[in-house]
């Protein structure tokens, strides 16, 4: 099981470089799609659940999201408390993926992933009877990956693309998926099974155009 966890978090090519003693490894990945998922009302959930119950809940949540990562060929990067970060289009990861899963552009796969995860999370009922919700932010752009740190090396994504995805998730309403304008244009050019609603946000000192994303019903690619 431990080996399986390591395989999920660190791609083969990166593990081999660590084994070769190549520390602080970095590699440009070109264009990728970053998705950030935040659990809504996380602090309230922590207050209502004891340690074991909270651990069981988070294990159910993150194990479910991990399964969707595998289904849509999306690479998990990290989980920190309420936040889950993943990425589609990483060259160091997709060389290991079943080619049949790579038929769609990574922005399409990440968007499908986000919609499936949102539905899954909304199926979980909390102790107070409310449905669990997440907010999601997605952005497409250039990125670099690498192993950072000597004592506790970590596979990390570096670049403005991550920060733009953070802008999106911070402005997403509970239960909503907010994508950047770049993601919107990419999806519009690739598929027709998503619906969009424009939303202006203030981020990085300027007004940015984003879009809430939802899956259209009874639509086929």
CSV table of C-alpha atoms in Angstrom, one decimal, residues 31-35 72-77 85-91 93-94 105-111 139-140:
chain,number,residue,atom,x,y,z
A,31,UNK,CA,1.0,24.0,-20.9
A,32,UNK,CA,-0.9,22.2,-18.2
A,33,UNK,CA,-4.3,22.6,-16.5
A,34,UNK,CA,-4.3,23.1,-12.7
A,35,UNK,CA,-7.3,22.4,-10.5
A,72,UNK,CA,-9.6,11.1,-15.8
A,73,UNK,CA,-5.8,10.8,-16.0
A,74,UNK,CA,-5.2,13.7,-13.6
A,75,UNK,CA,-2.1,13.8,-11.4
A,76,UNK,CA,-2.6,14.5,-7.7
A,77,UNK,CA,0.0,17.0,-6.4
A,85,UNK,CA,-4.3,20.2,-5.7
A,86,UNK,CA,-4.1,18.3,-9.0
A,87,UNK,CA,-3.0,18.8,-12.5
A,88,UNK,CA,-3.7,17.5,-16.0
A,89,UNK,CA,-1.2,17.6,-18.9
A,90,UNK,CA,2.0,16.9,-17.0
A,91,UNK,CA,4.4,15.3,-19.4
A,93,UNK,CA,3.0,11.8,-15.6
A,94,UNK,CA,1.1,11.2,-18.8
A,105,UNK,CA,-7.3,17.6,-24.1
A,106,UNK,CA,-6.2,17.9,-20.5
A,107,UNK,CA,-8.4,20.9,-19.8
A,108,UNK,CA,-11.4,18.8,-20.9
A,109,UNK,CA,-10.3,15.9,-18.6
A,110,UNK,CA,-9.7,18.2,-15.7
A,111,UNK,CA,-13.1,19.9,-16.2
A,139,UNK,CA,-6.6,27.5,-14.9
A,140,UNK,CA,-4.5,26.5,-17.9
